[in-house]
């Protein structure tokens, strides 16, 4: 199985300041079709996961543009340009390249 | 708008059976792959099972293979997960998710396996 490793596991942030966290995969996430199926999810307290980013850098509809994803191969990053109070929660990366064997990172907890 | 609504969770004794349902709306249910993912505080998010779109090929995590069965009823736009021989370690919040890239998730249904 592809192992997804996130860091840090906990990230204290300051409102209005940028935040960044990392996700690394144990194998390349480049699919044979040329796409890289790396997604980022936000899980606010008491809610189900919500996809923010797909295929490394594409924002889902309704996702604020302060969220951005980047990376390639095995190393990926999610950035929040200016943290807002509603951004508190857990953030997970997920690989879909080896569908159906999705695997998830352990999550990064963002707290003010 | 895509909506996924899980139900069927509850408290069950080890060795028991339970069927989860996921009612889908807002998209062409029969053409999309669908999956079940579970979440526990200790193990985080874990893929459980998937069913492909159109040809309905099924896939299972090793941890549930032979015990769980995924299926769908297109006439009811509903995804199912039949769980049997339940173990304490199956205790989790179970989500259904749409598509090969999990673009939408339901709110989850809690399964607790305990004597």
mmCIF file with all atom_site columns, C-alpha atoms in Angstrom:
data_model
loop_
_atom_site.group_PDB
_atom_site.id
_atom_site.type_symbol
_atom_site.label_atom_id
_atom_site.label_alt_id
_atom_site.label_comp_id
_atom_site.label_asym_id
_atom_site.label_entity_id
_atom_site.label_seq_id
_atom_site.pdbx_PDB_ins_code
_atom_site.Cartn_x
_atom_site.Cartn_y
_atom_site.Cartn_z
_atom_site.occupancy
_atom_site.B_iso_or_equiv
_atom_site.pdbx_formal_charge
_atom_site.auth_seq_id
_atom_site.auth_comp_id
_atom_site.auth_asym_id
_atom_site.auth_atom_id
_atom_site.pdbx_PDB_model_num
ATOM 1   C CA . UNK A 1 1   ? 0.000   0.000   0.000   1.00 0.00 ? 1   UNK A CA 1
ATOM 2   C CA . UNK A 1 2   ? 1.047   3.567   -0.610  1.00 0.00 ? 2   UNK A CA 1
ATOM 3   C CA . UNK A 1 3   ? 1.840   5.254   2.693   1.00 0.00 ? 3   UNK A CA 1
ATOM 4   C CA . UNK A 1 4   ? 0.990   8.925   3.042   1.00 0.00 ? 4   UNK A CA 1
ATOM 5   C CA . UNK A 1 5   ? 2.920   10.865  5.662   1.00 0.00 ? 5   UNK A CA 1
ATOM 6   C CA . UNK A 1 6   ? 1.843   14.317  6.763   1.00 0.00 ? 6   UNK A CA 1
ATOM 7   C CA . UNK A 1 7   ? 3.794   16.877  8.736   1.00 0.00 ? 7   UNK A CA 1
ATOM 8   C CA . UNK A 1 8   ? 3.470   18.493  11.096  1.00 0.00 ? 8   UNK A CA 1
ATOM 9   C CA . UNK A 1 9   ? 0.716   16.623  12.923  1.00 0.00 ? 9   UNK A CA 1
ATOM 10  C CA . UNK A 1 10  ? -0.198  19.768  14.816  1.00 0.00 ? 10  UNK A CA 1
ATOM 11  C CA . UNK A 1 11  ? 0.158   23.337  13.589  1.00 0.00 ? 11  UNK A CA 1
ATOM 12  C CA . UNK A 1 12  ? -0.539  26.350  15.781  1.00 0.00 ? 12  UNK A CA 1
ATOM 13  C CA . UNK A 1 13  ? -1.423  29.278  13.553  1.00 0.00 ? 13  UNK A CA 1
ATOM 14  C CA . UNK A 1 14  ? -2.028  33.016  13.891  1.00 0.00 ? 14  UNK A CA 1
ATOM 15  C CA . UNK A 1 15  ? -5.061  34.642  12.317  1.00 0.00 ? 15  UNK A CA 1
ATOM 16  C CA . UNK A 1 16  ? -4.108  36.537  9.188   1.00 0.00 ? 16  UNK A CA 1
ATOM 17  C CA . UNK A 1 17  ? -0.783  34.746  8.858   1.00 0.00 ? 17  UNK A CA 1
ATOM 18  C CA . UNK A 1 18  ? 0.124   32.091  6.297   1.00 0.00 ? 18  UNK A CA 1
ATOM 19  C CA . UNK A 1 19  ? 0.246   28.364  7.072   1.00 0.00 ? 19  UNK A CA 1
ATOM 20  C CA . UNK A 1 20  ? 1.740   25.481  5.204   1.00 0.00 ? 20  UNK A CA 1
ATOM 21  C CA . UNK A 1 21  ? 1.801   21.734  5.659   1.00 0.00 ? 21  UNK A CA 1
ATOM 22  C CA . UNK A 1 22  ? 3.336   18.823  3.909   1.00 0.00 ? 22  UNK A CA 1
ATOM 23  C CA . UNK A 1 23  ? 2.310   15.417  2.580   1.00 0.00 ? 23  UNK A CA 1
ATOM 24  C CA . UNK A 1 24  ? 4.704   12.779  1.265   1.00 0.00 ? 24  UNK A CA 1
ATOM 25  C CA . UNK A 1 25  ? 3.870   9.502   -0.429  1.00 0.00 ? 25  UNK A CA 1
ATOM 26  C CA . UNK A 1 26  ? 5.935   6.325   -0.329  1.00 0.00 ? 26  UNK A CA 1
ATOM 27  C CA . UNK A 1 27  ? 5.537   5.924   -4.112  1.00 0.00 ? 27  UNK A CA 1
ATOM 28  C CA . UNK A 1 28  ? 5.118   8.297   -7.012  1.00 0.00 ? 28  UNK A CA 1
ATOM 29  C CA . UNK A 1 29  ? 1.521   9.428   -7.425  1.00 0.00 ? 29  UNK A CA 1
ATOM 30  C CA . UNK A 1 30  ? 1.823   10.006  -11.174 1.00 0.00 ? 30  UNK A CA 1
ATOM 31  C CA . UNK A 1 31  ? -0.841  7.863   -12.821 1.00 0.00 ? 31  UNK A CA 1
ATOM 32  C CA . UNK A 1 32  ? -0.323  6.135   -16.161 1.00 0.00 ? 32  UNK A CA 1
ATOM 33  C CA . UNK A 1 33  ? -2.764  8.655   -17.640 1.00 0.00 ? 33  UNK A CA 1
ATOM 34  C CA . UNK A 1 34  ? -0.352  11.457  -16.730 1.00 0.00 ? 34  UNK A CA 1
ATOM 35  C CA . UNK A 1 35  ? -2.433  12.893  -13.901 1.00 0.00 ? 35  UNK A CA 1
ATOM 36  C CA . UNK A 1 36  ? -1.437  12.992  -10.253 1.00 0.00 ? 36  UNK A CA 1
ATOM 37  C CA . UNK A 1 37  ? -4.399  12.132  -8.061  1.00 0.00 ? 37  UNK A CA 1
ATOM 38  C CA . UNK A 1 38  ? -3.494  13.860  -4.843  1.00 0.00 ? 38  UNK A CA 1
ATOM 39  C CA . UNK A 1 39  ? -6.336  15.532  -2.938  1.00 0.00 ? 39  UNK A CA 1
ATOM 40  C CA . UNK A 1 40  ? -6.588  17.612  0.219   1.00 0.00 ? 40  UNK A CA 1
ATOM 41  C CA . UNK A 1 41  ? -9.534  17.482  2.597   1.00 0.00 ? 41  UNK A CA 1
ATOM 42  C CA . UNK A 1 42  ? -10.635 19.755  5.403   1.00 0.00 ? 42  UNK A CA 1
ATOM 43  C CA . UNK A 1 43  ? -12.533 18.332  8.357   1.00 0.00 ? 43  UNK A CA 1
ATOM 44  C CA . UNK A 1 44  ? -13.981 20.915  10.690  1.00 0.00 ? 44  UNK A CA 1
ATOM 45  C CA . UNK A 1 45  ? -14.929 19.788  14.214  1.00 0.00 ? 45  UNK A CA 1
ATOM 46  C CA . UNK A 1 46  ? -18.054 17.642  14.124  1.00 0.00 ? 46  UNK A CA 1
ATOM 47  C CA . UNK A 1 47  ? -18.231 17.594  10.329  1.00 0.00 ? 47  UNK A CA 1
ATOM 48  C CA . UNK A 1 48  ? -17.396 15.119  7.597   1.00 0.00 ? 48  UNK A CA 1
ATOM 49  C CA . UNK A 1 49  ? -14.348 15.635  5.360   1.00 0.00 ? 49  UNK A CA 1
ATOM 50  C CA . UNK A 1 50  ? -14.745 18.165  2.571   1.00 0.00 ? 50  UNK A CA 1
ATOM 51  C CA . UNK A 1 51  ? -12.514 18.081  -0.463  1.00 0.00 ? 51  UNK A CA 1
ATOM 52  C CA . UNK A 1 52  ? -10.625 21.332  -1.033  1.00 0.00 ? 52  UNK A CA 1
ATOM 53  C CA . UNK A 1 53  ? -8.058  20.432  -3.678  1.00 0.00 ? 53  UNK A CA 1
ATOM 54  C CA . UNK A 1 54  ? -7.904  17.690  -6.321  1.00 0.00 ? 54  UNK A CA 1
ATOM 55  C CA . UNK A 1 55  ? -5.163  16.644  -8.729  1.00 0.00 ? 55  UNK A CA 1
ATOM 56  C CA . UNK A 1 56  ? -2.569  18.486  -6.642  1.00 0.00 ? 56  UNK A CA 1
ATOM 57  C CA . UNK A 1 57  ? -3.586  22.071  -7.318  1.00 0.00 ? 57  UNK A CA 1
ATOM 58  C CA . UNK A 1 58  ? -7.199  22.346  -8.480  1.00 0.00 ? 58  UNK A CA 1
ATOM 59  C CA . UNK A 1 59  ? -9.568  24.030  -6.034  1.00 0.00 ? 59  UNK A CA 1
ATOM 60  C CA . UNK A 1 60  ? -13.044 22.612  -5.644  1.00 0.00 ? 60  UNK A CA 1
ATOM 61  C CA . UNK A 1 61  ? -16.032 24.847  -6.256  1.00 0.00 ? 61  UNK A CA 1
ATOM 62  C CA . UNK A 1 62  ? -16.625 27.249  -3.393  1.00 0.00 ? 62  UNK A CA 1
ATOM 63  C CA . UNK A 1 63  ? -13.169 26.835  -1.877  1.00 0.00 ? 63  UNK A CA 1
ATOM 64  C CA . UNK A 1 64  ? -11.619 30.214  -1.017  1.00 0.00 ? 64  UNK A CA 1
ATOM 65  C CA . UNK A 1 65  ? -8.619  31.183  -3.092  1.00 0.00 ? 65  UNK A CA 1
ATOM 66  C CA . UNK A 1 66  ? -6.493  31.506  0.047   1.00 0.00 ? 66  UNK A CA 1
ATOM 67  C CA . UNK A 1 67  ? -6.092  27.716  -0.215  1.00 0.00 ? 67  UNK A CA 1
ATOM 68  C CA . UNK A 1 68  ? -3.555  26.463  -2.725  1.00 0.00 ? 68  UNK A CA 1
ATOM 69  C CA . UNK A 1 69  ? -1.954  23.123  -3.435  1.00 0.00 ? 69  UNK A CA 1
ATOM 70  C CA . UNK A 1 70  ? 1.345   22.334  -5.082  1.00 0.00 ? 70  UNK A CA 1
ATOM 71  C CA . UNK A 1 71  ? 3.872   19.559  -5.536  1.00 0.00 ? 71  UNK A CA 1
ATOM 72  C CA . UNK A 1 72  ? 4.716   16.645  -7.744  1.00 0.00 ? 72  UNK A CA 1
ATOM 73  C CA . UNK A 1 73  ? 5.767   13.015  -7.643  1.00 0.00 ? 73  UNK A CA 1
ATOM 74  C CA . UNK A 1 74  ? 5.914   12.213  -3.952  1.00 0.00 ? 74  UNK A CA 1
ATOM 75  C CA . UNK A 1 75  ? 6.021   15.625  -2.255  1.00 0.00 ? 75  UNK A CA 1
ATOM 76  C CA . UNK A 1 76  ? 2.999   17.871  -1.870  1.00 0.00 ? 76  UNK A CA 1
ATOM 77  C CA . UNK A 1 77  ? 2.067   21.013  0.041   1.00 0.00 ? 77  UNK A CA 1
ATOM 78  C CA . UNK A 1 78  ? -1.133  22.753  1.064   1.00 0.00 ? 78  UNK A CA 1
ATOM 79  C CA . UNK A 1 79  ? -0.880  26.452  1.815   1.00 0.00 ? 79  UNK A CA 1
ATOM 80  C CA . UNK A 1 80  ? -3.284  28.869  3.418   1.00 0.00 ? 80  UNK A CA 1
ATOM 81  C CA . UNK A 1 81  ? -2.266  32.406  2.481   1.00 0.00 ? 81  UNK A CA 1
ATOM 82  C CA . UNK A 1 82  ? -4.029  34.083  5.425   1.00 0.00 ? 82  UNK A CA 1
ATOM 83  C CA . UNK A 1 83  ? -5.557  31.900  8.096   1.00 0.00 ? 83  UNK A CA 1
ATOM 84  C CA . UNK A 1 84  ? -9.105  32.659  9.148   1.00 0.00 ? 84  UNK A CA 1
ATOM 85  C CA . UNK A 1 85  ? -10.918 31.370  12.227  1.00 0.00 ? 85  UNK A CA 1
ATOM 86  C CA . UNK A 1 86  ? -13.084 29.021  10.127  1.00 0.00 ? 86  UNK A CA 1
ATOM 87  C CA . UNK A 1 87  ? -9.937  27.192  8.936   1.00 0.00 ? 87  UNK A CA 1
ATOM 88  C CA . UNK A 1 88  ? -9.514  25.437  12.281  1.00 0.00 ? 88  UNK A CA 1
ATOM 89  C CA . UNK A 1 89  ? -9.743  21.671  11.960  1.00 0.00 ? 89  UNK A CA 1
ATOM 90  C CA . UNK A 1 90  ? -7.997  18.668  10.518  1.00 0.00 ? 90  UNK A CA 1
ATOM 91  C CA . UNK A 1 91  ? -6.459  18.544  7.070   1.00 0.00 ? 91  UNK A CA 1
ATOM 92  C CA . UNK A 1 92  ? -5.858  15.254  5.284   1.00 0.00 ? 92  UNK A CA 1
ATOM 93  C CA . UNK A 1 93  ? -4.095  14.379  2.079   1.00 0.00 ? 93  UNK A CA 1
ATOM 94  C CA . UNK A 1 94  ? -5.313  11.406  0.073   1.00 0.00 ? 94  UNK A CA 1
ATOM 95  C CA . UNK A 1 95  ? -3.921  9.579   -2.915  1.00 0.00 ? 95  UNK A CA 1
ATOM 96  C CA . UNK A 1 96  ? -6.364  8.346   -5.539  1.00 0.00 ? 96  UNK A CA 1
ATOM 97  C CA . UNK A 1 97  ? -3.764  7.277   -8.094  1.00 0.00 ? 97  UNK A CA 1
ATOM 98  C CA . UNK A 1 98  ? -3.957  3.682   -6.950  1.00 0.00 ? 98  UNK A CA 1
ATOM 99  C CA . UNK A 1 99  ? -7.763  3.610   -6.855  1.00 0.00 ? 99  UNK A CA 1
ATOM 100 C CA . UNK A 1 100 ? -9.567  1.822   -5.381  1.00 0.00 ? 100 UNK A CA 1
ATOM 101 C CA . UNK A 1 101 ? -6.828  1.503   -2.783  1.00 0.00 ? 101 UNK A CA 1
ATOM 102 C CA . UNK A 1 102 ? -7.164  5.035   -1.481  1.00 0.00 ? 102 UNK A CA 1
ATOM 103 C CA . UNK A 1 103 ? -4.803  5.889   1.326   1.00 0.00 ? 103 UNK A CA 1
ATOM 104 C CA . UNK A 1 104 ? -4.855  8.898   3.599   1.00 0.00 ? 104 UNK A CA 1
ATOM 105 C CA . UNK A 1 105 ? -2.333  10.813  5.623   1.00 0.00 ? 105 UNK A CA 1
ATOM 106 C CA . UNK A 1 106 ? -2.650  10.922  9.415   1.00 0.00 ? 106 UNK A CA 1
ATOM 107 C CA . UNK A 1 107 ? -3.935  14.473  9.310   1.00 0.00 ? 107 UNK A CA 1
ATOM 108 C CA . UNK A 1 108 ? -2.597  17.853  10.388  1.00 0.00 ? 108 UNK A CA 1
ATOM 109 C CA . UNK A 1 109 ? -4.511  19.591  13.174  1.00 0.00 ? 109 UNK A CA 1
ATOM 110 C CA . UNK A 1 110 ? -4.700  23.337  12.643  1.00 0.00 ? 110 UNK A CA 1
ATOM 111 C CA . UNK A 1 111 ? -5.483  25.360  15.734  1.00 0.00 ? 111 UNK A CA 1
ATOM 112 C CA . UNK A 1 112 ? -5.376  29.039  16.555  1.00 0.00 ? 112 UNK A CA 1
ATOM 113 C CA . UNK B 2 1   ? -26.508 19.552  -5.518  1.00 0.00 ? 1   UNK B CA 1
ATOM 114 C CA . UNK B 2 2   ? -24.896 16.242  -4.609  1.00 0.00 ? 2   UNK B CA 1
ATOM 115 C CA . UNK B 2 3   ? -26.245 14.737  -1.394  1.00 0.00 ? 3   UNK B CA 1
ATOM 116 C CA . UNK B 2 4   ? -25.184 11.526  0.327   1.00 0.00 ? 4   UNK B CA 1
ATOM 117 C CA . UNK B 2 5   ? -27.070 10.397  3.416   1.00 0.00 ? 5   UNK B CA 1
ATOM 118 C CA . UNK B 2 6   ? -25.830 7.398   5.382   1.00 0.00 ? 6   UNK B CA 1
ATOM 119 C CA . UNK B 2 7   ? -27.941 5.375   7.795   1.00 0.00 ? 7   UNK B CA 1
ATOM 120 C CA . UNK B 2 8   ? -28.028 2.002   9.487   1.00 0.00 ? 8   UNK B CA 1
ATOM 121 C CA . UNK B 2 9   ? -25.328 2.386   12.092  1.00 0.00 ? 9   UNK B CA 1
ATOM 122 C CA . UNK B 2 10  ? -25.771 1.359   15.704  1.00 0.00 ? 10  UNK B CA 1
ATOM 123 C CA . UNK B 2 11  ? -24.546 -0.740  18.584  1.00 0.00 ? 11  UNK B CA 1
ATOM 124 C CA . UNK B 2 12  ? -23.935 -4.380  17.708  1.00 0.00 ? 12  UNK B CA 1
ATOM 125 C CA . UNK B 2 13  ? -22.296 -7.284  19.501  1.00 0.00 ? 13  UNK B CA 1
ATOM 126 C CA . UNK B 2 14  ? -19.129 -8.899  18.163  1.00 0.00 ? 14  UNK B CA 1
ATOM 127 C CA . UNK B 2 15  ? -19.991 -11.495 15.545  1.00 0.00 ? 15  UNK B CA 1
ATOM 128 C CA . UNK B 2 16  ? -23.163 -9.685  14.570  1.00 0.00 ? 16  UNK B CA 1
ATOM 129 C CA . UNK B 2 17  ? -24.294 -8.204  11.269  1.00 0.00 ? 17  UNK B CA 1
ATOM 130 C CA . UNK B 2 18  ? -25.375 -4.764  10.158  1.00 0.00 ? 18  UNK B CA 1
ATOM 131 C CA . UNK B 2 19  ? -26.315 -3.165  6.841   1.00 0.00 ? 19  UNK B CA 1
ATOM 132 C CA . UNK B 2 20  ? -25.384 0.415   6.116   1.00 0.00 ? 20  UNK B CA 1
ATOM 133 C CA . UNK B 2 21  ? -27.172 2.466   3.479   1.00 0.00 ? 21  UNK B CA 1
ATOM 134 C CA . UNK B 2 22  ? -26.178 5.601   1.600   1.00 0.00 ? 22  UNK B CA 1
ATOM 135 C CA . UNK B 2 23  ? -28.975 7.426   -0.212  1.00 0.00 ? 23  UNK B CA 1
ATOM 136 C CA . UNK B 2 24  ? -27.605 9.435   -3.117  1.00 0.00 ? 24  UNK B CA 1
ATOM 137 C CA . UNK B 2 25  ? -29.101 12.328  -5.037  1.00 0.00 ? 25  UNK B CA 1
ATOM 138 C CA . UNK B 2 26  ? -28.061 15.166  -7.313  1.00 0.00 ? 26  UNK B CA 1
ATOM 139 C CA . UNK B 2 27  ? -25.994 13.122  -9.767  1.00 0.00 ? 27  UNK B CA 1
ATOM 140 C CA . UNK B 2 28  ? -26.188 10.135  -12.082 1.00 0.00 ? 28  UNK B CA 1
ATOM 141 C CA . UNK B 2 29  ? -25.710 7.485   -9.411  1.00 0.00 ? 29  UNK B CA 1
ATOM 142 C CA . UNK B 2 30  ? -25.370 4.520   -11.747 1.00 0.00 ? 30  UNK B CA 1
ATOM 143 C CA . UNK B 2 31  ? -22.389 5.955   -13.610 1.00 0.00 ? 31  UNK B CA 1
ATOM 144 C CA . UNK B 2 32  ? -20.168 6.828   -10.662 1.00 0.00 ? 32  UNK B CA 1
ATOM 145 C CA . UNK B 2 33  ? -17.882 4.669   -8.593  1.00 0.00 ? 33  UNK B CA 1
ATOM 146 C CA . UNK B 2 34  ? -18.861 4.762   -4.935  1.00 0.00 ? 34  UNK B CA 1
ATOM 147 C CA . UNK B 2 35  ? -16.885 3.920   -1.838  1.00 0.00 ? 35  UNK B CA 1
ATOM 148 C CA . UNK B 2 36  ? -17.081 3.418   1.904   1.00 0.00 ? 36  UNK B CA 1
ATOM 149 C CA . UNK B 2 37  ? -14.442 4.967   4.132   1.00 0.00 ? 37  UNK B CA 1
ATOM 150 C CA . UNK B 2 38  ? -14.297 4.675   7.904   1.00 0.00 ? 38  UNK B CA 1
ATOM 151 C CA . UNK B 2 39  ? -12.776 6.911   10.535  1.00 0.00 ? 39  UNK B CA 1
ATOM 152 C CA . UNK B 2 40  ? -11.542 6.163   14.016  1.00 0.00 ? 40  UNK B CA 1
ATOM 153 C CA . UNK B 2 41  ? -9.625  8.363   16.450  1.00 0.00 ? 41  UNK B CA 1
ATOM 154 C CA . UNK B 2 42  ? -6.779  5.872   16.512  1.00 0.00 ? 42  UNK B CA 1
ATOM 155 C CA . UNK B 2 43  ? -6.391  4.889   12.851  1.00 0.00 ? 43  UNK B CA 1
ATOM 156 C CA . UNK B 2 44  ? -7.711  7.984   11.117  1.00 0.00 ? 44  UNK B CA 1
ATOM 157 C CA . UNK B 2 45  ? -9.324  7.557   7.709   1.00 0.00 ? 45  UNK B CA 1
ATOM 158 C CA . UNK B 2 46  ? -9.317  4.072   6.202   1.00 0.00 ? 46  UNK B CA 1
ATOM 159 C CA . UNK B 2 47  ? -10.673 3.001   2.831   1.00 0.00 ? 47  UNK B CA 1
ATOM 160 C CA . UNK B 2 48  ? -13.043 0.042   3.269   1.00 0.00 ? 48  UNK B CA 1
ATOM 161 C CA . UNK B 2 49  ? -14.655 -0.845  -0.047  1.00 0.00 ? 49  UNK B CA 1
ATOM 162 C CA . UNK B 2 50  ? -15.518 0.471   -3.506  1.00 0.00 ? 50  UNK B CA 1
ATOM 163 C CA . UNK B 2 51  ? -17.817 -0.411  -6.364  1.00 0.00 ? 51  UNK B CA 1
ATOM 164 C CA . UNK B 2 52  ? -17.028 0.769   -9.854  1.00 0.00 ? 52  UNK B CA 1
ATOM 165 C CA . UNK B 2 53  ? -19.455 2.698   -12.013 1.00 0.00 ? 53  UNK B CA 1
ATOM 166 C CA . UNK B 2 54  ? -21.475 0.953   -14.768 1.00 0.00 ? 54  UNK B CA 1
ATOM 167 C CA . UNK B 2 55  ? -19.866 -2.525  -14.448 1.00 0.00 ? 55  UNK B CA 1
ATOM 168 C CA . UNK B 2 56  ? -20.165 -2.720  -10.634 1.00 0.00 ? 56  UNK B CA 1
ATOM 169 C CA . UNK B 2 57  ? -16.844 -4.412  -9.949  1.00 0.00 ? 57  UNK B CA 1
ATOM 170 C CA . UNK B 2 58  ? -16.286 -4.579  -6.202  1.00 0.00 ? 58  UNK B CA 1
ATOM 171 C CA . UNK B 2 59  ? -13.113 -4.063  -4.162  1.00 0.00 ? 59  UNK B CA 1
ATOM 172 C CA . UNK B 2 60  ? -12.336 -4.555  -0.480  1.00 0.00 ? 60  UNK B CA 1
ATOM 173 C CA . UNK B 2 61  ? -9.649  -3.723  2.005   1.00 0.00 ? 61  UNK B CA 1
ATOM 174 C CA . UNK B 2 62  ? -7.903  -6.811  3.339   1.00 0.00 ? 62  UNK B CA 1
ATOM 175 C CA . UNK B 2 63  ? -9.240  -6.041  6.804   1.00 0.00 ? 63  UNK B CA 1
ATOM 176 C CA . UNK B 2 64  ? -12.863 -6.570  5.692   1.00 0.00 ? 64  UNK B CA 1
ATOM 177 C CA . UNK B 2 65  ? -12.530 -8.985  2.778   1.00 0.00 ? 65  UNK B CA 1
ATOM 178 C CA . UNK B 2 66  ? -14.841 -11.969 3.168   1.00 0.00 ? 66  UNK B CA 1
ATOM 179 C CA . UNK B 2 67  ? -16.919 -10.201 5.839   1.00 0.00 ? 67  UNK B CA 1
ATOM 180 C CA . UNK B 2 68  ? -18.269 -7.076  4.129   1.00 0.00 ? 68  UNK B CA 1
ATOM 181 C CA . UNK B 2 69  ? -20.210 -6.804  0.855   1.00 0.00 ? 69  UNK B CA 1
ATOM 182 C CA . UNK B 2 70  ? -20.739 -3.603  -1.088  1.00 0.00 ? 70  UNK B CA 1
ATOM 183 C CA . UNK B 2 71  ? -23.639 -3.250  -3.507  1.00 0.00 ? 71  UNK B CA 1
ATOM 184 C CA . UNK B 2 72  ? -25.919 -0.680  -5.057  1.00 0.00 ? 72  UNK B CA 1
ATOM 185 C CA . UNK B 2 73  ? -29.591 -0.464  -6.026  1.00 0.00 ? 73  UNK B CA 1
ATOM 186 C CA . UNK B 2 74  ? -29.885 1.852   -8.988  1.00 0.00 ? 74  UNK B CA 1
ATOM 187 C CA . UNK B 2 75  ? -33.681 1.979   -8.759  1.00 0.00 ? 75  UNK B CA 1
ATOM 188 C CA . UNK B 2 76  ? -33.349 3.422   -5.245  1.00 0.00 ? 76  UNK B CA 1
ATOM 189 C CA . UNK B 2 77  ? -30.163 5.418   -5.850  1.00 0.00 ? 77  UNK B CA 1
ATOM 190 C CA . UNK B 2 78  ? -28.748 3.726   -2.778  1.00 0.00 ? 78  UNK B CA 1
ATOM 191 C CA . UNK B 2 79  ? -25.379 2.250   -1.896  1.00 0.00 ? 79  UNK B CA 1
ATOM 192 C CA . UNK B 2 80  ? -25.127 -0.496  0.695   1.00 0.00 ? 80  UNK B CA 1
ATOM 193 C CA . UNK B 2 81  ? -22.505 -2.068  2.896   1.00 0.00 ? 81  UNK B CA 1
ATOM 194 C CA . UNK B 2 82  ? -23.498 -5.413  4.359   1.00 0.00 ? 82  UNK B CA 1
ATOM 195 C CA . UNK B 2 83  ? -21.237 -6.101  7.326   1.00 0.00 ? 83  UNK B CA 1
ATOM 196 C CA . UNK B 2 84  ? -21.047 -9.493  9.007   1.00 0.00 ? 84  UNK B CA 1
ATOM 197 C CA . UNK B 2 85  ? -18.807 -11.211 11.567  1.00 0.00 ? 85  UNK B CA 1
ATOM 198 C CA . UNK B 2 86  ? -18.271 -7.789  13.049  1.00 0.00 ? 86  UNK B CA 1
ATOM 199 C CA . UNK B 2 87  ? -15.273 -7.232  15.294  1.00 0.00 ? 87  UNK B CA 1
ATOM 200 C CA . UNK B 2 88  ? -14.527 -4.663  17.966  1.00 0.00 ? 88  UNK B CA 1
ATOM 201 C CA . UNK B 2 89  ? -11.966 -3.116  15.608  1.00 0.00 ? 89  UNK B CA 1
ATOM 202 C CA . UNK B 2 90  ? -14.735 -2.384  13.066  1.00 0.00 ? 90  UNK B CA 1
ATOM 203 C CA . UNK B 2 91  ? -16.030 0.296   15.424  1.00 0.00 ? 91  UNK B CA 1
ATOM 204 C CA . UNK B 2 92  ? -15.886 3.542   13.457  1.00 0.00 ? 92  UNK B CA 1
ATOM 205 C CA . UNK B 2 93  ? -17.750 6.337   11.776  1.00 0.00 ? 93  UNK B CA 1
ATOM 206 C CA . UNK B 2 94  ? -18.584 5.086   8.278   1.00 0.00 ? 94  UNK B CA 1
ATOM 207 C CA . UNK B 2 95  ? -18.804 7.490   5.353   1.00 0.00 ? 95  UNK B CA 1
ATOM 208 C CA . UNK B 2 96  ? -19.866 6.941   1.772   1.00 0.00 ? 96  UNK B CA 1
ATOM 209 C CA . UNK B 2 97  ? -17.992 8.907   -0.856  1.00 0.00 ? 97  UNK B CA 1
ATOM 210 C CA . UNK B 2 98  ? -18.681 9.631   -4.517  1.00 0.00 ? 98  UNK B CA 1
ATOM 211 C CA . UNK B 2 99  ? -16.415 9.059   -7.451  1.00 0.00 ? 99  UNK B CA 1
ATOM 212 C CA . UNK B 2 100 ? -12.866 7.890   -8.019  1.00 0.00 ? 100 UNK B CA 1
ATOM 213 C CA . UNK B 2 101 ? -11.591 11.121  -6.505  1.00 0.00 ? 101 UNK B CA 1
ATOM 214 C CA . UNK B 2 102 ? -14.039 11.254  -3.566  1.00 0.00 ? 102 UNK B CA 1
ATOM 215 C CA . UNK B 2 103 ? -15.437 14.651  -4.445  1.00 0.00 ? 103 UNK B CA 1
ATOM 216 C CA . UNK B 2 104 ? -18.379 14.367  -2.048  1.00 0.00 ? 104 UNK B CA 1
ATOM 217 C CA . UNK B 2 105 ? -18.899 12.661  1.301   1.00 0.00 ? 105 UNK B CA 1
ATOM 218 C CA . UNK B 2 106 ? -21.918 11.995  3.452   1.00 0.00 ? 106 UNK B CA 1
ATOM 219 C CA . UNK B 2 107 ? -22.226 12.967  7.109   1.00 0.00 ? 107 UNK B CA 1
ATOM 220 C CA . UNK B 2 108 ? -21.399 9.447   8.321   1.00 0.00 ? 108 UNK B CA 1
ATOM 221 C CA . UNK B 2 109 ? -23.093 6.775   10.403  1.00 0.00 ? 109 UNK B CA 1
ATOM 222 C CA . UNK B 2 110 ? -21.576 5.428   13.611  1.00 0.00 ? 110 UNK B CA 1
ATOM 223 C CA . UNK B 2 111 ? -21.019 1.706   14.071  1.00 0.00 ? 111 UNK B CA 1
ATOM 224 C CA . UNK B 2 112 ? -20.105 0.508   17.550  1.00 0.00 ? 112 UNK B CA 1
ATOM 225 C CA . UNK B 2 113 ? -19.150 -3.137  18.019  1.00 0.00 ? 113 UNK B CA 1
ATOM 226 C CA . UNK B 2 114 ? -19.138 -4.010  21.691  1.00 0.00 ? 114 UNK B CA 1
ATOM 227 C CA . UNK B 2 115 ? -20.403 -6.645  24.074  1.00 0.00 ? 115 UNK B CA 1
#
